[in-house]
Coordinates of C-alpha atoms and ligand atoms in Angstrom, one line a residue:
M252 CA 119.8 26.8 115.9
N253 CA 119.6 30.0 113.9
A254 CA 116.7 32.0 112.6
L255 CA 116.3 30.2 109.3
E256 CA 116.3 26.8 111.1
I257 CA 113.6 28.0 113.5
R258 CA 111.5 29.2 110.6
N259 CA 111.9 25.9 108.8
K260 CA 111.1 23.9 111.9
F261 CA 108.0 26.0 112.5
L262 CA 106.7 25.6 108.9
N263 CA 107.4 21.9 109.0
Y264 CA 105.7 21.4 112.3
F265 CA 102.5 23.0 111.1
K266 CA 102.7 21.2 107.7
N267 CA 102.8 18.0 109.7
H268 CA 99.6 19.1 111.4
D269 CA 97.6 19.6 108.2
H270 CA 98.5 23.2 107.6
K271 CA 99.2 24.5 104.1
I272 CA 102.3 26.8 103.9
I273 CA 101.7 30.1 102.2
P274 CA 104.4 32.6 101.2
S275 CA 105.0 35.9 102.9
A276 CA 103.0 38.7 101.4
P277 CA 105.2 41.7 100.4
L278 CA 105.9 44.4 103.0
I279 CA 104.0 46.8 100.8
P280 CA 100.3 45.8 101.1
E281 CA 98.7 45.0 97.8
N282 CA 95.2 45.7 98.5
D283 CA 94.9 47.6 101.7
P284 CA 95.0 51.4 101.5
S285 CA 94.6 51.7 105.3
V286 CA 98.2 51.0 106.2
L287 CA 101.6 52.0 104.7
F288 CA 103.3 48.7 105.4
T289 CA 102.3 45.2 106.3
T290 CA 102.5 45.4 110.1
A291 CA 101.1 42.0 111.0
G292 CA 100.5 38.6 109.4
M293 CA 96.8 39.2 109.2
H294 CA 96.8 42.1 106.7
P295 CA 97.0 39.9 103.6
L296 CA 94.4 37.5 105.2
V297 CA 91.7 39.9 106.2
P298 CA 89.1 38.9 103.6
Y299 CA 89.5 35.2 104.7
L300 CA 89.2 36.1 108.4
L301 CA 85.9 37.7 107.4
G302 CA 84.6 34.6 105.7
E303 CA 85.8 34.5 102.2
K304 CA 87.2 31.0 101.2
H305 CA 91.0 30.8 101.1
P306 CA 92.1 28.7 98.0
Q307 CA 94.5 26.7 100.3
G308 CA 91.9 25.8 102.8
T309 CA 91.2 26.6 106.5
R310 CA 94.6 25.8 108.1
L311 CA 97.5 27.9 107.0
A312 CA 101.0 28.6 108.2
D313 CA 103.4 31.3 107.0
Y314 CA 106.3 33.6 107.8
Q315 CA 105.4 37.2 107.3
K316 CA 107.7 40.1 106.8
C317 CA 106.5 43.1 108.9
L318 CA 107.5 46.7 109.3
R319 CA 106.3 48.8 112.2
T320 CA 107.4 52.4 112.5
V321 CA 105.8 53.6 115.7
D322 CA 109.1 52.9 117.6
I323 CA 111.4 54.2 114.9
D324 CA 113.1 56.6 117.3
E325 CA 113.7 53.9 119.9
V326 CA 115.8 51.9 117.5
G327 CA 119.3 51.9 118.9
D328 CA 118.4 50.4 122.3
N329 CA 118.7 46.7 122.9
R330 CA 115.4 45.5 121.6
H331 CA 113.4 47.7 119.2
L332 CA 113.3 46.9 115.5
T333 CA 111.4 48.3 112.6
F334 CA 111.5 45.3 110.3
F335 CA 110.9 41.9 111.8
E336 CA 109.5 38.5 110.8
M337 CA 106.5 36.9 112.4
L338 CA 105.8 33.2 112.1
G339 CA 102.1 32.4 112.1
N340 CA 99.6 29.6 112.1
W341 CA 96.0 30.4 111.1
S342 CA 92.7 28.8 111.5
L343 CA 90.1 30.3 109.2
G344 CA 86.9 29.0 111.0
D345 CA 88.6 25.7 111.6
Y346 CA 90.2 24.9 115.1
F347 CA 90.0 27.3 118.0
K348 CA 91.5 27.7 121.5
Q349 CA 92.1 24.1 122.4
E350 CA 94.2 23.1 119.4
S351 CA 95.9 26.4 119.0
I352 CA 97.2 26.3 122.6
R353 CA 98.2 22.6 122.3
Y354 CA 100.1 23.3 119.0
S355 CA 102.0 26.3 120.6
I356 CA 103.0 24.5 123.7
E357 CA 104.1 21.4 121.9
F358 CA 106.1 23.4 119.4
L359 CA 107.9 25.4 122.1
T360 CA 108.6 22.5 124.5
K361 CA 109.1 19.6 122.1
E362 CA 110.5 21.1 118.9
L363 CA 112.4 24.0 120.4
N364 CA 113.1 22.2 123.7
I365 CA 112.2 25.2 125.9
P366 CA 111.5 23.9 129.4
M367 CA 108.0 24.6 130.6
E368 CA 109.4 26.3 133.7
K369 CA 110.7 29.1 131.5
L370 CA 107.2 29.9 130.3
S371 CA 104.2 31.9 131.6
V372 CA 101.0 33.1 130.0
T373 CA 98.5 35.8 130.0
C374 CA 94.7 35.7 129.3
F375 CA 92.0 38.4 128.8
K376 CA 90.4 39.4 132.0
G377 CA 87.1 40.4 130.6
D378 CA 85.0 43.6 130.3
S379 CA 81.7 44.8 129.0
D380 CA 82.6 43.9 125.4
A381 CA 83.7 40.3 126.0
P382 CA 83.8 37.8 128.9
R383 CA 86.8 36.8 131.0
D384 CA 88.7 34.1 129.1
E385 CA 88.6 31.3 131.6
E386 CA 88.3 28.8 128.8
T387 CA 91.8 29.6 127.7
A388 CA 93.2 29.6 131.2
K389 CA 91.7 26.2 131.8
I390 CA 93.3 24.8 128.6
W391 CA 96.6 26.2 129.8
E392 CA 96.2 24.3 133.1
E393 CA 95.3 21.1 131.2
V394 CA 98.6 21.3 129.2
G395 CA 100.6 21.7 132.4
M396 CA 100.9 25.4 133.1
P397 CA 100.8 26.0 136.8
K398 CA 98.0 28.3 137.9
E399 CA 100.4 30.9 139.4
R400 CA 102.0 31.5 136.0
I401 CA 98.6 32.2 134.3
Y402 CA 97.9 35.9 134.5
Y403 CA 94.8 37.9 133.5
F404 CA 95.0 41.4 132.0
G405 CA 92.7 43.8 130.3
K406 CA 92.4 45.0 126.7
D407 CA 95.7 46.9 126.7
D408 CA 97.6 43.7 127.1
N409 CA 95.3 40.9 126.0
W410 CA 93.2 42.1 123.0
W411 CA 94.4 42.3 119.5
I412 CA 93.2 44.5 116.7
A413 CA 95.1 46.2 113.9
G414 CA 94.0 49.9 113.9
D415 CA 90.6 51.1 115.0
E416 CA 88.3 48.9 113.1
G417 CA 88.3 45.3 111.9
P418 CA 88.5 41.7 113.0
C419 CA 89.8 41.3 116.6
G420 CA 89.5 39.3 119.8
P421 CA 91.0 38.3 123.1
D422 CA 94.5 36.9 122.9
T423 CA 96.7 34.7 125.1
E424 CA 100.4 35.7 125.1
I425 CA 103.3 33.4 126.0
F426 CA 106.2 34.8 127.8
Y427 CA 109.8 33.6 128.2
D428 CA 111.5 34.1 131.6
T429 CA 115.0 35.3 131.0
G430 CA 116.0 34.4 134.5
K431 CA 116.7 38.1 135.4
E432 CA 115.9 39.2 139.0
P433 CA 112.3 40.3 139.4
C434 CA 112.0 44.1 139.4
S435 CA 109.7 44.1 142.4
P436 CA 107.6 41.6 144.4
D437 CA 104.8 42.3 141.9
C438 CA 107.0 41.7 138.8
N439 CA 104.9 40.0 136.1
P440 CA 104.8 39.6 132.3
S441 CA 103.1 43.0 131.7
C442 CA 105.5 45.1 133.8
G443 CA 108.0 45.6 131.0
C444 CA 111.2 45.3 133.1
G445 CA 112.7 42.8 130.8
K446 CA 112.6 39.7 132.9
Y447 CA 109.7 38.4 130.8
V448 CA 109.9 38.6 127.1
E449 CA 106.7 38.0 125.0
I450 CA 107.4 35.4 122.3
W451 CA 104.1 34.3 121.0
N452 CA 100.6 35.7 120.7
N453 CA 97.6 33.6 120.0
V454 CA 94.6 35.7 119.0
F455 CA 91.1 34.2 119.1
M456 CA 89.5 36.3 116.5
E457 CA 85.8 36.1 116.8
Y458 CA 84.7 39.8 116.9
Y459 CA 84.6 42.7 114.5
K460 CA 85.0 46.1 115.9
Q461 CA 82.8 48.6 114.0
K462 CA 83.8 52.2 113.3
D463 CA 81.4 53.4 116.0
G464 CA 83.3 51.3 118.6
S465 CA 80.8 48.6 119.0
Y466 CA 81.6 44.9 118.6
T467 CA 79.8 42.3 116.6
K468 CA 80.5 38.6 116.2
L469 CA 82.3 37.4 113.1
K470 CA 80.7 34.8 110.8
Q471 CA 83.4 32.4 111.9
R472 CA 85.9 31.9 114.7
N473 CA 89.5 32.3 113.6
V474 CA 92.9 31.8 115.2
D475 CA 95.8 34.2 114.3
T476 CA 99.1 33.6 115.9
G477 CA 102.4 35.5 115.7
L478 CA 105.7 34.2 117.0
G479 CA 108.5 36.9 116.7
L480 CA 111.4 35.3 114.9
E481 CA 114.2 37.6 115.9
R482 CA 113.2 37.4 119.6
I483 CA 112.8 33.7 119.8
N484 CA 116.1 33.3 118.0
M485 CA 117.8 35.7 120.5
L486 CA 116.4 33.8 123.5
L487 CA 117.3 30.3 122.2
Q488 CA 120.8 31.5 121.6
G489 CA 121.0 33.0 125.1
K490 CA 121.8 36.4 123.7
E491 CA 120.9 39.7 125.3
T492 CA 119.8 41.5 122.1
P493 CA 118.8 40.6 118.5
F494 CA 122.0 42.4 117.4
D495 CA 124.1 39.7 118.9
T496 CA 122.5 37.0 116.7
E497 CA 123.7 35.8 113.3
V498 CA 121.0 38.1 111.7
F499 CA 122.8 41.3 112.6
K500 CA 126.2 40.3 114.0
P501 CA 128.3 40.2 110.9
V502 CA 127.2 43.7 110.0
M503 CA 127.6 44.9 113.6
D504 CA 131.1 43.5 113.7
K505 CA 132.0 45.0 110.3
L506 CA 130.8 48.4 111.5
Q507 CA 132.9 48.1 114.6
E508 CA 135.9 47.3 112.5
L509 CA 135.3 50.3 110.2
A510 CA 134.3 52.9 112.8
K511 CA 136.8 55.5 113.8
N512 CA 134.6 56.7 116.6
D513 CA 132.7 53.6 117.9
N514 CA 129.3 53.9 119.5
I515 CA 127.1 50.8 119.9
Q516 CA 123.8 52.8 119.5
S517 CA 124.9 54.2 116.2
R518 CA 126.0 50.8 115.0
R519 CA 122.6 49.3 115.9
I520 CA 120.8 52.1 114.1
V521 CA 122.9 51.6 111.0
A522 CA 122.5 47.8 111.0
E523 CA 118.7 48.0 111.7
H524 CA 117.8 50.7 109.3
L525 CA 119.9 49.3 106.5
R526 CA 118.2 45.9 106.8
S527 CA 114.8 47.5 106.8
S528 CA 115.6 49.8 103.9
M529 CA 116.9 46.9 101.8
M530 CA 113.7 44.9 102.6
I531 CA 111.4 47.7 101.6
I532 CA 113.3 48.4 98.4
A533 CA 113.3 44.7 97.5
D534 CA 109.5 44.8 97.8
G535 CA 109.2 47.8 95.5
G536 CA 109.4 50.8 97.9
R537 CA 111.2 53.9 96.7
P538 CA 112.3 57.0 98.7
S539 CA 110.0 60.1 98.3
N540 CA 108.6 62.9 100.4
I541 CA 105.3 61.3 101.2
D542 CA 103.8 58.3 102.9
R543 CA 105.9 55.1 102.7
G544 CA 108.5 56.7 100.5
Y545 CA 109.1 59.2 103.3
I546 CA 109.5 56.4 105.9
L547 CA 112.1 54.8 103.6
R548 CA 113.8 58.2 103.1
R549 CA 113.9 58.7 106.8
L550 CA 115.4 55.3 107.5
I551 CA 118.1 55.8 104.9
R552 CA 119.0 59.3 106.0
R553 CA 119.1 58.4 109.7
M554 CA 121.4 55.5 108.8
I555 CA 123.7 57.9 106.9
R556 CA 123.8 60.3 109.8
H557 CA 124.9 57.5 112.1
L558 CA 127.5 56.3 109.6
N559 CA 128.9 59.8 109.7
K560 CA 128.8 59.8 113.5
L561 CA 130.8 56.6 113.4
E562 CA 133.2 58.3 110.9
I563 CA 132.7 55.5 108.4
D564 CA 133.4 56.5 104.8
L565 CA 130.1 56.5 103.0
S566 CA 131.8 54.9 100.0
L567 CA 131.7 51.7 102.0
L568 CA 128.0 51.6 102.0
K569 CA 128.0 49.4 99.0
D570 CA 130.1 46.8 100.8
L571 CA 127.7 46.8 103.7
I572 CA 124.8 46.1 101.4
E573 CA 126.7 43.3 99.8
L574 CA 127.6 41.8 103.2
Y575 CA 123.9 41.9 104.2
T576 CA 122.9 40.3 101.0
K577 CA 125.2 37.4 101.8
V578 CA 124.1 37.2 105.4
L579 CA 120.3 37.4 104.7
G580 CA 120.1 36.1 101.1
E581 CA 119.1 32.6 102.0
M582 CA 116.3 33.8 104.3
Y583 CA 115.2 36.5 101.8
P584 CA 116.2 35.6 98.2
E585 CA 114.5 38.8 97.1
L586 CA 117.6 40.6 98.4
I587 CA 119.8 38.7 96.0
E588 CA 117.3 39.1 93.1
N589 CA 117.1 42.9 93.7
K590 CA 120.7 43.5 94.8
E591 CA 121.6 46.0 92.0
T592 CA 118.4 48.0 92.4
I593 CA 118.9 48.1 96.2
I594 CA 122.5 49.3 95.8
N595 CA 121.5 51.9 93.2
I596 CA 118.6 53.4 95.1
I597 CA 120.5 53.6 98.4
L598 CA 123.5 55.1 96.8
E599 CA 121.4 57.6 94.9
E600 CA 119.6 58.6 98.1
K601 CA 123.0 58.9 99.8
E602 CA 124.2 61.4 97.1
K603 CA 121.1 63.5 97.5
F604 CA 121.4 63.6 101.3
V605 CA 125.1 64.4 101.2
K606 CA 124.4 67.5 99.0
T607 CA 121.6 68.5 101.3
L608 CA 123.9 68.2 104.3
E609 CA 126.6 70.2 102.6
N610 CA 124.4 73.1 101.5
G611 CA 122.4 73.2 104.7
E612 CA 125.5 73.1 106.9
K613 CA 127.1 76.0 104.9
E614 CA 124.0 78.0 105.4
L615 CA 123.7 77.1 109.0
Q616 CA 127.3 78.2 109.7
K617 CA 126.6 81.6 108.0
E618 CA 123.6 82.0 110.3
L619 CA 125.6 81.1 113.4
G620 CA 128.3 83.6 112.4
K621 CA 125.6 86.3 112.2
L622 CA 124.3 85.4 115.6
R623 CA 127.9 85.5 117.0
E624 CA 128.3 89.0 115.7
K625 CA 125.2 90.1 117.4
N626 CA 126.3 88.3 120.6
M627 CA 123.2 86.1 120.5
D628 CA 123.3 82.5 121.7
T629 CA 120.0 81.0 120.5
L630 CA 119.0 79.8 117.1
S631 CA 115.3 80.4 116.5
A632 CA 112.8 77.8 115.4
E633 CA 112.0 80.0 112.4
E634 CA 115.6 79.6 111.3
V635 CA 115.6 75.9 111.9
F636 CA 112.5 75.8 109.8
R637 CA 113.9 77.9 107.0
L638 CA 116.9 75.5 106.7
Y639 CA 114.5 72.7 106.5
E640 CA 112.1 74.3 104.0
T641 CA 114.8 75.7 101.7
Y642 CA 117.5 73.1 102.0
G643 CA 115.8 70.0 103.3
F644 CA 118.2 70.2 106.3
P645 CA 116.8 67.9 109.0
P646 CA 116.0 69.9 112.2
E647 CA 117.7 67.3 114.4
V648 CA 121.0 67.8 112.5
T649 CA 120.6 71.6 112.8
K650 CA 120.2 71.2 116.5
E651 CA 123.2 68.9 116.8
I652 CA 125.5 71.2 114.9
A653 CA 124.3 74.3 116.6
E654 CA 124.9 72.7 120.0
E655 CA 128.4 71.6 119.0
N656 CA 129.0 75.3 118.3
N657 CA 127.7 76.2 121.8
F658 CA 124.3 77.6 120.6
K659 CA 121.0 76.9 122.1
V660 CA 118.2 75.9 119.9
D661 CA 114.6 76.6 120.3
L662 CA 112.7 73.7 118.7
G663 CA 109.6 74.4 120.6
A664 CA 107.8 76.3 117.7
F665 CA 109.3 74.1 115.0
D666 CA 106.5 71.6 115.1
K667 CA 103.9 74.3 114.7
L668 CA 105.7 75.8 111.7
F669 CA 106.1 72.4 110.2
K670 CA 102.4 71.6 110.5
E671 CA 101.4 74.9 108.9
H672 CA 103.8 74.3 106.1
Q673 CA 102.3 70.8 105.5
D674 CA 98.8 72.3 105.5
K675 CA 99.8 75.0 103.1
S676 CA 101.4 72.6 100.6
R677 CA 98.5 70.3 100.9
L678 CA 96.1 73.1 100.1
G679 CA 98.3 74.1 97.1
S680 CA 98.3 70.7 95.6
E681 CA 94.6 70.3 96.2
Q682 CA 93.8 73.6 94.5
K683 CA 95.9 72.5 91.6
F684 CA 94.1 69.2 91.6
K685 CA 90.6 70.5 91.9
G686 CA 90.7 73.8 89.9
G687 CA 93.2 73.3 87.2
L688 CA 91.1 72.6 84.2
A689 CA 93.2 73.5 81.2
D690 CA 90.7 72.6 78.4
Q691 CA 87.4 74.3 78.8
S692 CA 85.7 73.0 75.7
E693 CA 82.1 72.2 75.9
E694 CA 82.9 68.4 75.9
V695 CA 85.3 68.7 78.7
I696 CA 82.9 70.8 80.8
C697 CA 80.3 68.1 80.3
Y698 CA 82.7 65.4 81.5
H699 CA 83.5 67.6 84.4
T700 CA 80.0 67.7 85.6
A701 CA 79.6 64.0 84.9
T702 CA 82.6 63.5 87.2
H703 CA 80.7 65.1 90.1
L704 CA 77.7 62.8 89.5
L705 CA 79.9 59.8 89.3
H706 CA 81.8 60.7 92.5
K707 CA 78.5 61.0 94.4
A708 CA 77.1 57.8 92.9
L709 CA 80.2 55.9 93.9
Q710 CA 79.8 57.1 97.4
I711 CA 76.2 56.0 97.5
V712 CA 76.9 52.6 96.1
L713 CA 80.3 51.7 97.6
G714 CA 80.3 53.9 100.7
E715 CA 81.8 57.2 101.9
H716 CA 85.3 55.9 101.7
A717 CA 85.1 56.0 97.9
T718 CA 86.6 59.5 97.7
Q719 CA 88.3 61.1 94.7
K720 CA 92.0 60.3 94.3
G721 CA 92.5 61.9 90.9
S722 CA 90.8 62.8 87.7
N723 CA 91.7 63.4 84.1
L724 CA 89.4 64.7 81.4
T725 CA 89.7 64.8 77.6
K726 CA 87.1 65.6 74.9
E727 CA 86.5 61.9 74.5
R728 CA 86.2 60.5 78.0
L729 CA 86.6 60.9 81.7
R730 CA 88.9 59.0 83.9
F731 CA 88.3 59.0 87.7
D732 CA 90.4 57.5 90.4
F733 CA 88.9 56.8 93.8
A734 CA 89.7 55.0 97.0
H735 CA 88.3 51.4 97.2
P736 CA 90.0 48.3 98.4
Q737 CA 88.7 45.8 95.9
K738 CA 87.4 45.4 92.4
V739 CA 84.0 47.1 91.8
T740 CA 81.5 44.4 90.8
K741 CA 79.5 44.4 87.6
E742 CA 76.3 44.9 89.7
E743 CA 77.8 47.9 91.5
L744 CA 79.0 49.4 88.3
D745 CA 75.5 49.0 86.8
E746 CA 74.0 50.7 89.8
V747 CA 76.4 53.6 89.6
E748 CA 75.6 54.0 85.9
R749 CA 71.9 53.9 86.6
I750 CA 72.1 56.5 89.3
V751 CA 74.2 58.9 87.1
N752 CA 71.8 58.6 84.2
E753 CA 68.8 59.1 86.5
Q754 CA 70.3 62.5 87.6
I755 CA 71.0 63.4 84.0
Q756 CA 67.4 62.6 83.0
K757 CA 66.1 64.8 85.8
D758 CA 67.8 67.7 84.1
L759 CA 69.0 69.1 87.5
P760 CA 70.2 72.7 87.7
V761 CA 73.9 73.2 88.5
T762 CA 74.6 76.2 90.7
C763 CA 77.7 77.7 92.1
E764 CA 78.3 79.6 95.3
E765 CA 81.3 81.1 96.9
M766 CA 81.7 80.5 100.6
S767 CA 84.3 79.9 103.3
Y768 CA 85.7 76.4 103.9
D769 CA 83.9 76.2 107.2
D770 CA 80.6 77.0 105.6
A771 CA 81.2 74.6 102.7
K772 CA 81.9 71.9 105.2
K773 CA 78.7 72.8 107.2
S774 CA 76.7 72.7 104.0
G775 CA 77.7 69.0 103.6
A776 CA 79.8 69.6 100.5
I777 CA 82.3 66.8 99.6
G778 CA 85.8 67.8 98.9
L779 CA 88.9 68.6 100.9
F780 CA 88.6 70.1 104.3
E781 CA 92.0 69.8 105.9
N782 CA 93.1 73.4 105.7
K783 CA 92.3 75.8 108.5
Y784 CA 92.4 79.0 106.5
G785 CA 89.5 81.4 105.9
D786 CA 89.8 81.2 102.1
K787 CA 86.8 81.3 100.0
V788 CA 86.0 78.3 97.9
K789 CA 83.5 77.6 95.2
V790 CA 80.8 75.0 95.9
Y791 CA 79.0 73.5 93.0
T792 CA 75.5 72.0 93.7
I793 CA 73.7 69.7 91.3
G794 CA 70.0 69.7 92.2
D795 CA 69.6 68.0 95.5
F796 CA 72.0 65.2 94.5
S797 CA 75.6 66.5 94.8
K798 CA 77.5 69.3 96.5
E799 CA 81.2 69.5 95.9
I800 CA 84.0 72.0 96.4
C801 CA 85.5 72.7 92.9
G802 CA 87.0 75.3 90.7
G803 CA 84.5 74.6 87.9
P804 CA 83.4 75.3 85.2
H805 CA 80.3 73.2 84.8
V806 CA 77.2 72.9 82.6
E807 CA 74.0 74.7 83.7
H808 CA 71.7 71.7 83.5
T809 CA 72.5 68.0 83.6
G810 CA 70.1 67.2 80.7
V811 CA 72.8 68.2 78.2
L812 CA 75.1 65.4 79.3
G813 CA 73.4 62.7 77.2
T814 CA 73.9 59.1 78.3
F815 CA 76.6 58.1 80.7
K816 CA 78.4 54.8 80.1
I817 CA 81.2 53.2 82.1
T818 CA 83.7 51.6 79.7
K819 CA 86.3 50.3 82.1
E820 CA 87.0 49.6 85.7
E821 CA 90.6 48.7 86.8
A822 CA 93.2 49.0 89.6
S823 CA 95.1 52.2 89.5
S824 CA 97.4 51.7 92.5
A825 CA 97.2 50.0 95.9
G826 CA 93.7 50.7 97.2
V827 CA 92.8 53.0 94.4
R828 CA 90.5 52.0 91.5
R829 CA 90.0 53.7 88.2
I830 CA 86.9 54.1 86.1
K831 CA 86.8 55.3 82.5
A832 CA 83.5 56.5 81.2
I833 CA 82.0 58.2 78.2
L834 CA 79.0 60.4 77.4
I835 CA 77.0 59.6 74.4
R836 CA 75.4 62.9 73.3
Ligands
LIG254 N1 98.1 39.6 115.0 C1 98.9 39.2 116.2 C2 100.1 40.1 116.4 O1 100.5 40.8 115.5 C3 99.3 37.8 116.1 O2 99.8 37.4 114.9 O3 100.7 40.0 117.4

C-alpha cells in the first residue's frame, strides 16, 4: 500500500459509514487571522464545531494539508516534517466516543490489517477542569484492548486544543508498537523513545477554553480525529523514516546521485523543505520578509544552503521540482496546475539568495582579514548583525564560514540586537502608518477624526480584537481596515453607524496631549505599544469616547463632521475587513 491508497481507503471507509467527503482546505487559512498556516484539520471547521450548520451535514471526512513550523530546526532527523497530511473524520454534534473508537479500531485492524497486538492507547487522566475519561477506557476494553495497554495521562499528552483559546477536549491516542526494545522497565507510549509511534488522535471536543483560562461546555459534543498519513504509511511499509517511503524516496535518491558530498541530513532537509515550499506556493504563498512569507523564504533558503553543502549545482533545482511534481502530482494535483509558478518563484528566490550569499561572503572575508591583521580570533555579534542588517546574510551562515576559517563567533548578543532591530523597524512603519497624513485639507481632517470614532465604535460593537490594520483617506471618503474574522452583519454595521453619529451629535471636544508611550498606555489610549523607547507620542482624546495615539491633525469639535454613513463592508485580506464610509456635511 502507498500513501494515496491509504488516503483513498480511509475516505471510502468513512463514506460507507455515512460520512460526506469534503476537500482539503488550503494551507493558507482563508478566514482565520490567528494562525499563519493551517496546522490541523479543525481550523477550517471551527465555526461548525461551535454550532453553525455545515452544509454537508454532521458527519464529515477529509484529508487536510497541514504545516507546522515549531519543529523547523529539527527537520533532518528521522521523523520531523513541516508539511504533512492528516486524515480526519468529524462528528459535528452527531456520534461521540463509542462510534468514534469503533470506527478507528475497525479501520486499523480490518482495513489496514494492523494486528491488535501492535496497538496501545492513552486516555485523559482527569483534573480539576474535566473528569478522568473512564468512559473511553471502558469502550477500549469492549473493543478488545487489554487493560494493560490502556494508559492514562494528563493534559500534556491527552488534551487537544489549537492555541490558547477555542474548542478543545480530552483525547484518546492510538500508538503503534514498532517492536523495538523498551527503553526501560517503565517504557510507555508517552516516553518518546521511539518504540511507540502515535498514529491516530481522537479528540472528544465538548469544551471551550476561554481567554481567561476557564472552560465552558460547547453547545454540542464533537469528534475531531487526525491520522498522520506519512507516519501510518511509513509503519505499514515497515520503514524506519518517512524519507524511505515513496513520498520522498525518488527525490532522496536523486539527491544522492547528484551530491558530490553526501550527507543524509542535508538530503532530508532539501527533500522536506522543497516539498513544503512547493505546497505553500501552490496554495498561494509567496516569499517575503514577514509572517508566512518569511517562513516560506526560510524554507527555500535553508534548502539552498543544504544543496550547496551537498555540492549540487543549483541549476538542477528545476529538475528536482519537476521530479516532485511527478511523484506527488496524483496526490496533490495543485502541484501540476501551478508547476510553472512554483518553478518561477523558487528560482527567483534562489537568484536573490545567491546574490545575498555572494555579497555577504565577500564582506565577511574582508572583516575576517581585518581581524587577522589585528591578531584577533573572535567575530563579534555586532559584526554578525551588521552583515545580516546590511546584506541579509544569515547569521548561521556567517558562523559556519567564520568557523571554517578558524574564528570563534559570539552569537550571544545577536538575538538581542535582532530584537531591537525588529522593534525599531516596527516603530518606523507604525509612525509612517499613523502620522503620515499627506493631504491636510479640511475634508480629510474631518475624515481623520471620523476614523477615530469608527475605530472605537467597532471595538465596542465587535470586540477589542477589531484593531486598525490600515487606513486611507481622500476628500470624498474614508477607508478603514481592521481585524475581524468574519463578515460584519447589517445589524452590527447599523449599530456602529449609530454610535459614531451619536458622538458627532454630542459635539465632543477633540484635544491633544504629548506624553511618553508608557503614559499613553496607562491612560488607556488605543494604538501601538510594542516599542520600549521613551519617545513622546501625541494622544488625541475625543470627549470621553476615544483616546488614540496618532500624529493628527484633527478637528476641534466632532459637531462639524455632519452625518456619518457606511457605504460598504467587504473582505480586505485573510482576517481583515474593510469599511468605506462618507460624511454628509
Ligand atoms: N486536532 C487533532 C490533532 O491535530 C486531531 O485531528 O491532532
